[in-house]
């Protein structure tokens, strides 16, 4: 079974530039998450989708971050304009979703963003 | 607001020794996960603990969950160098009340991680 795919793996941009990350979840997984992991910390949830609807985006800095999940499959996360403090690894995860037994999340390799 | 605390944050062990990593969380939840992360890599799922008293073992690692104490432990037996990594616990914030059962997917709140270094 293919895992969660993310691209690009690495990105370096200047502050105030824009950047977009792409995620393809495991086939059949209804729930998709974007997490931000700053060096030395645990992942922090940015946004959670159930199919193509947003379940939780309470910690997404909406003035600069946006995300979409068209057709309930692939997702993109965009930052515009980027700030230095956005330097982090952006992790996409997916899970089957729905029901108590289907909550285990599987993570992609992440995109390491450096803002200079 | 659900908070998850791990300790210790850094752990240096000798090969062959035993040790325990602790994960405390602040509000009711009966669903807890342990992940492993190697440097520059993503998170690998180790254990899913779904109920009070749950205990799972894989090789030299054993995880347990006490929902009444809001505590999970990850016990390492006879450590080997290959276990060197950062270990995270994560608590599902959405299964803390009967009204959530069967509802939308839970939201994982992570601890800061425990960086384990096993030395020969």
Short mmCIF file of C-alpha atoms in Angstrom, two decimals:
data_model
loop_
_atom_site.label_atom_id
_atom_site.label_comp_id
_atom_site.label_asym_id
_atom_site.label_seq_id
_atom_site.Cartn_x
_atom_site.Cartn_y
_atom_site.Cartn_z
CA UNK A 1 0.00 0.00 0.00
CA UNK A 2 1.43 3.37 -0.99
CA UNK A 3 1.94 5.83 1.83
CA UNK A 4 1.19 9.53 2.10
CA UNK A 5 3.04 11.39 -0.65
CA UNK A 6 4.24 14.96 -0.26
CA UNK A 7 6.13 17.34 -2.49
CA UNK A 8 8.45 19.08 -2.62
CA UNK A 9 10.75 17.58 0.02
CA UNK A 10 12.67 20.81 0.50
CA UNK A 11 12.00 24.45 -0.26
CA UNK A 12 13.98 27.60 0.38
CA UNK A 13 12.30 30.95 -0.18
CA UNK A 14 12.80 34.55 0.79
CA UNK A 15 10.49 36.19 3.25
CA UNK A 16 7.38 37.70 1.70
CA UNK A 17 7.45 35.15 -1.11
CA UNK A 18 4.75 32.55 -1.65
CA UNK A 19 5.03 28.78 -1.45
CA UNK A 20 2.72 25.83 -1.94
CA UNK A 21 2.92 22.25 -0.72
CA UNK A 22 1.11 19.27 -2.12
CA UNK A 23 -0.15 16.11 -0.43
CA UNK A 24 -1.66 12.89 -1.77
CA UNK A 25 -3.11 10.81 1.07
CA UNK A 26 -3.40 7.06 1.29
CA UNK A 27 -6.12 5.85 -1.05
CA UNK A 28 -9.48 5.63 0.67
CA UNK A 29 -8.53 7.81 3.62
CA UNK A 30 -11.27 10.34 4.27
CA UNK A 31 -9.40 12.45 6.83
CA UNK A 32 -6.41 14.56 5.93
CA UNK A 33 -4.30 16.71 8.27
CA UNK A 34 -1.62 19.34 7.81
CA UNK A 35 0.79 19.72 10.72
CA UNK A 36 3.60 22.20 11.28
CA UNK A 37 6.67 20.91 13.12
CA UNK A 38 9.15 23.52 14.24
CA UNK A 39 12.64 22.21 15.01
CA UNK A 40 12.76 20.58 18.43
CA UNK A 41 8.99 20.57 18.94
CA UNK A 42 6.09 18.23 18.43
CA UNK A 43 3.82 18.61 15.40
CA UNK A 44 1.08 21.22 15.69
CA UNK A 45 -2.17 20.81 13.78
CA UNK A 46 -2.85 23.50 11.20
CA UNK A 47 -5.94 22.14 9.50
CA UNK A 48 -7.99 18.97 9.33
CA UNK A 49 -10.23 17.89 6.45
CA UNK A 50 -12.93 15.25 6.42
CA UNK A 51 -13.37 14.44 2.73
CA UNK A 52 -13.33 17.93 1.18
CA UNK A 53 -14.78 19.76 4.18
CA UNK A 54 -12.79 21.56 6.88
CA UNK A 55 -13.24 20.04 10.35
CA UNK A 56 -10.75 22.16 12.29
CA UNK A 57 -8.70 25.14 11.16
CA UNK A 58 -8.58 26.95 14.47
CA UNK A 59 -4.77 27.09 14.54
CA UNK A 60 -4.28 28.04 10.91
CA UNK A 61 -2.95 31.63 10.54
CA UNK A 62 -5.59 32.53 8.02
CA UNK A 63 -4.08 35.88 7.13
CA UNK A 64 -1.25 34.07 5.36
CA UNK A 65 -2.01 30.35 5.24
CA UNK A 66 -4.67 28.67 3.13
CA UNK A 67 -5.46 25.07 2.31
CA UNK A 68 -7.84 23.22 0.10
CA UNK A 69 -8.74 19.64 -0.63
CA UNK A 70 -10.46 19.42 -3.95
CA UNK A 71 -12.59 16.35 -4.63
CA UNK A 72 -11.73 14.99 -1.20
CA UNK A 73 -8.39 13.52 -2.26
CA UNK A 74 -5.25 15.63 -2.84
CA UNK A 75 -4.59 18.73 -0.80
CA UNK A 76 -2.49 21.85 -1.12
CA UNK A 77 -1.25 24.15 1.62
CA UNK A 78 -0.16 27.65 0.67
CA UNK A 79 1.69 30.35 2.53
CA UNK A 80 1.50 33.89 1.20
CA UNK A 81 3.50 35.89 2.18
CA UNK A 82 5.98 33.79 4.14
CA UNK A 83 7.65 34.97 7.33
CA UNK A 84 10.90 33.82 8.91
CA UNK A 85 8.98 32.05 11.68
CA UNK A 86 7.27 29.85 9.11
CA UNK A 87 10.51 27.88 8.75
CA UNK A 88 9.49 24.36 9.75
CA UNK A 89 8.65 20.93 8.44
CA UNK A 90 5.12 20.69 7.09
CA UNK A 91 3.70 17.22 7.56
CA UNK A 92 0.66 15.81 5.85
CA UNK A 93 -1.13 12.87 7.43
CA UNK A 94 -4.21 10.85 6.62
CA UNK A 95 -6.50 8.38 8.34
CA UNK A 96 -9.52 6.33 7.40
CA UNK A 97 -11.77 8.60 9.43
CA UNK A 98 -15.18 7.97 10.96
CA UNK A 99 -15.83 5.46 13.69
CA UNK A 100 -13.78 4.76 16.75
CA UNK A 101 -11.50 2.22 15.14
CA UNK A 102 -10.22 4.31 12.26
CA UNK A 103 -8.32 7.18 13.83
CA UNK A 104 -4.70 6.09 13.39
CA UNK A 105 -2.91 8.75 11.35
CA UNK A 106 -0.17 7.93 8.83
CA UNK A 107 2.34 10.64 8.04
CA UNK A 108 4.13 11.65 4.87
CA UNK A 109 7.84 12.47 4.67
CA UNK A 110 7.17 16.17 5.08
CA UNK A 111 8.33 19.32 3.33
CA UNK A 112 11.16 21.18 4.99
CA UNK A 113 10.65 24.91 4.45
CA UNK A 114 13.38 27.43 5.09
CA UNK A 115 12.48 31.11 4.90
CA UNK A 116 15.49 33.42 4.59
CA UNK B 1 -7.58 23.04 26.13
CA UNK B 2 -5.90 19.64 25.97
CA UNK B 3 -2.22 19.70 26.90
CA UNK B 4 0.20 16.83 26.53
CA UNK B 5 3.42 16.70 28.50
CA UNK B 6 6.25 14.24 28.07
CA UNK B 7 9.17 13.60 30.30
CA UNK B 8 11.99 13.41 30.12
CA UNK B 9 12.61 15.54 27.02
CA UNK B 10 16.12 14.14 26.65
CA UNK B 11 17.29 10.70 27.65
CA UNK B 12 20.75 9.24 27.32
CA UNK B 13 20.90 5.53 28.03
CA UNK B 14 23.48 2.81 28.06
CA UNK B 15 22.81 -0.23 25.94
CA UNK B 16 21.20 -3.01 27.93
CA UNK B 17 19.49 -0.70 30.44
CA UNK B 18 15.77 -0.21 31.03
CA UNK B 19 13.93 3.08 31.17
CA UNK B 20 10.43 4.59 30.98
CA UNK B 21 9.13 7.65 29.13
CA UNK B 22 6.04 9.28 30.60
CA UNK B 23 3.19 11.05 28.84
CA UNK B 24 0.64 13.02 30.88
CA UNK B 25 -2.37 14.75 29.41
CA UNK B 26 -4.74 17.26 30.87
CA UNK B 27 -8.28 16.28 29.86
CA UNK B 28 -10.19 13.07 29.44
CA UNK B 29 -9.33 10.96 26.44
CA UNK B 30 -9.28 7.21 25.91
CA UNK B 31 -7.19 7.23 22.78
CA UNK B 32 -3.43 7.69 22.72
CA UNK B 33 -0.72 7.09 20.15
CA UNK B 34 3.04 6.68 20.28
CA UNK B 35 5.18 7.66 17.30
CA UNK B 36 8.87 7.40 16.53
CA UNK B 37 10.76 9.98 14.48
CA UNK B 38 14.30 9.51 13.18
CA UNK B 39 16.31 12.63 12.28
CA UNK B 40 15.09 14.16 9.04
CA UNK B 41 12.36 11.56 8.69
CA UNK B 42 8.64 11.47 9.18
CA UNK B 43 6.68 9.97 12.05
CA UNK B 44 6.28 6.23 12.28
CA UNK B 45 3.33 4.85 14.20
CA UNK B 46 4.39 2.56 17.05
CA UNK B 47 1.34 1.94 19.20
CA UNK B 48 -2.35 2.77 19.28
CA UNK B 49 -3.88 2.55 22.77
CA UNK B 50 -7.65 2.60 22.69
CA UNK B 51 -8.86 1.95 26.24
CA UNK B 52 -8.03 2.15 29.89
CA UNK B 53 -5.55 -0.52 30.88
CA UNK B 54 -4.43 -1.13 27.29
CA UNK B 55 -0.95 -2.58 27.03
CA UNK B 56 0.90 -3.24 23.80
CA UNK B 57 4.38 -4.62 23.18
CA UNK B 58 6.61 -4.69 20.15
CA UNK B 59 10.13 -5.95 20.58
CA UNK B 60 11.88 -3.98 23.32
CA UNK B 61 9.11 -1.39 23.60
CA UNK B 62 5.97 -1.67 25.70
CA UNK B 63 3.27 0.99 25.96
CA UNK B 64 0.45 1.26 28.47
CA UNK B 65 -2.47 3.59 29.09
CA UNK B 66 -4.16 4.60 32.35
CA UNK B 67 -7.02 6.89 31.41
CA UNK B 68 -8.00 7.55 35.01
CA UNK B 69 -4.54 8.89 35.79
CA UNK B 70 -4.33 10.46 32.29
CA UNK B 71 -0.98 8.81 31.90
CA UNK B 72 0.72 6.66 29.30
CA UNK B 73 4.14 5.08 29.61
CA UNK B 74 6.57 3.80 27.02
CA UNK B 75 8.93 1.30 28.60
CA UNK B 76 12.22 0.40 26.99
CA UNK B 77 13.76 -2.95 27.90
CA UNK B 78 17.45 -3.70 27.35
CA UNK B 79 17.99 -0.72 25.07
CA UNK B 80 19.97 -1.06 21.85
CA UNK B 81 21.50 1.65 19.67
CA UNK B 82 18.82 1.19 16.99
CA UNK B 83 16.24 2.60 19.38
CA UNK B 84 17.90 6.02 19.27
CA UNK B 85 15.23 8.42 17.96
CA UNK B 86 12.67 10.95 19.16
CA UNK B 87 9.49 9.47 20.60
CA UNK B 88 6.21 11.38 20.61
CA UNK B 89 2.96 10.65 22.33
CA UNK B 90 -0.22 12.11 20.86
CA UNK B 91 -3.66 12.28 22.39
CA UNK B 92 -6.89 12.31 20.44
CA UNK B 93 -8.87 15.29 21.62
CA UNK B 94 -12.22 14.37 20.17
CA UNK B 95 -13.09 11.12 21.96
CA UNK B 96 -13.39 12.62 25.39
CA UNK B 97 -17.19 12.66 25.55
CA UNK B 98 -19.95 10.24 24.54
CA UNK B 99 -21.40 12.85 22.21
CA UNK B 100 -18.28 12.54 20.06
CA UNK B 101 -18.49 8.79 19.58
CA UNK B 102 -18.98 8.00 15.92
CA UNK B 103 -18.51 11.64 15.09
CA UNK B 104 -15.88 13.35 13.06
CA UNK B 105 -12.26 12.28 13.09
CA UNK B 106 -10.21 13.18 16.13
CA UNK B 107 -7.54 15.82 16.31
CA UNK B 108 -4.09 14.67 17.56
CA UNK B 109 -2.35 16.84 20.14
CA UNK B 110 1.35 15.97 20.39
CA UNK B 111 3.79 16.20 23.24
CA UNK B 112 7.17 17.87 22.71
CA UNK B 113 8.89 14.54 22.24
CA UNK B 114 11.58 12.62 24.08
CA UNK B 115 14.94 12.48 22.33
CA UNK B 116 16.46 9.12 23.17
CA UNK B 117 20.15 8.40 22.67
CA UNK B 118 21.38 4.89 23.36
CA UNK B 119 25.12 4.63 23.81
CA UNK B 120 27.26 1.49 23.64
#
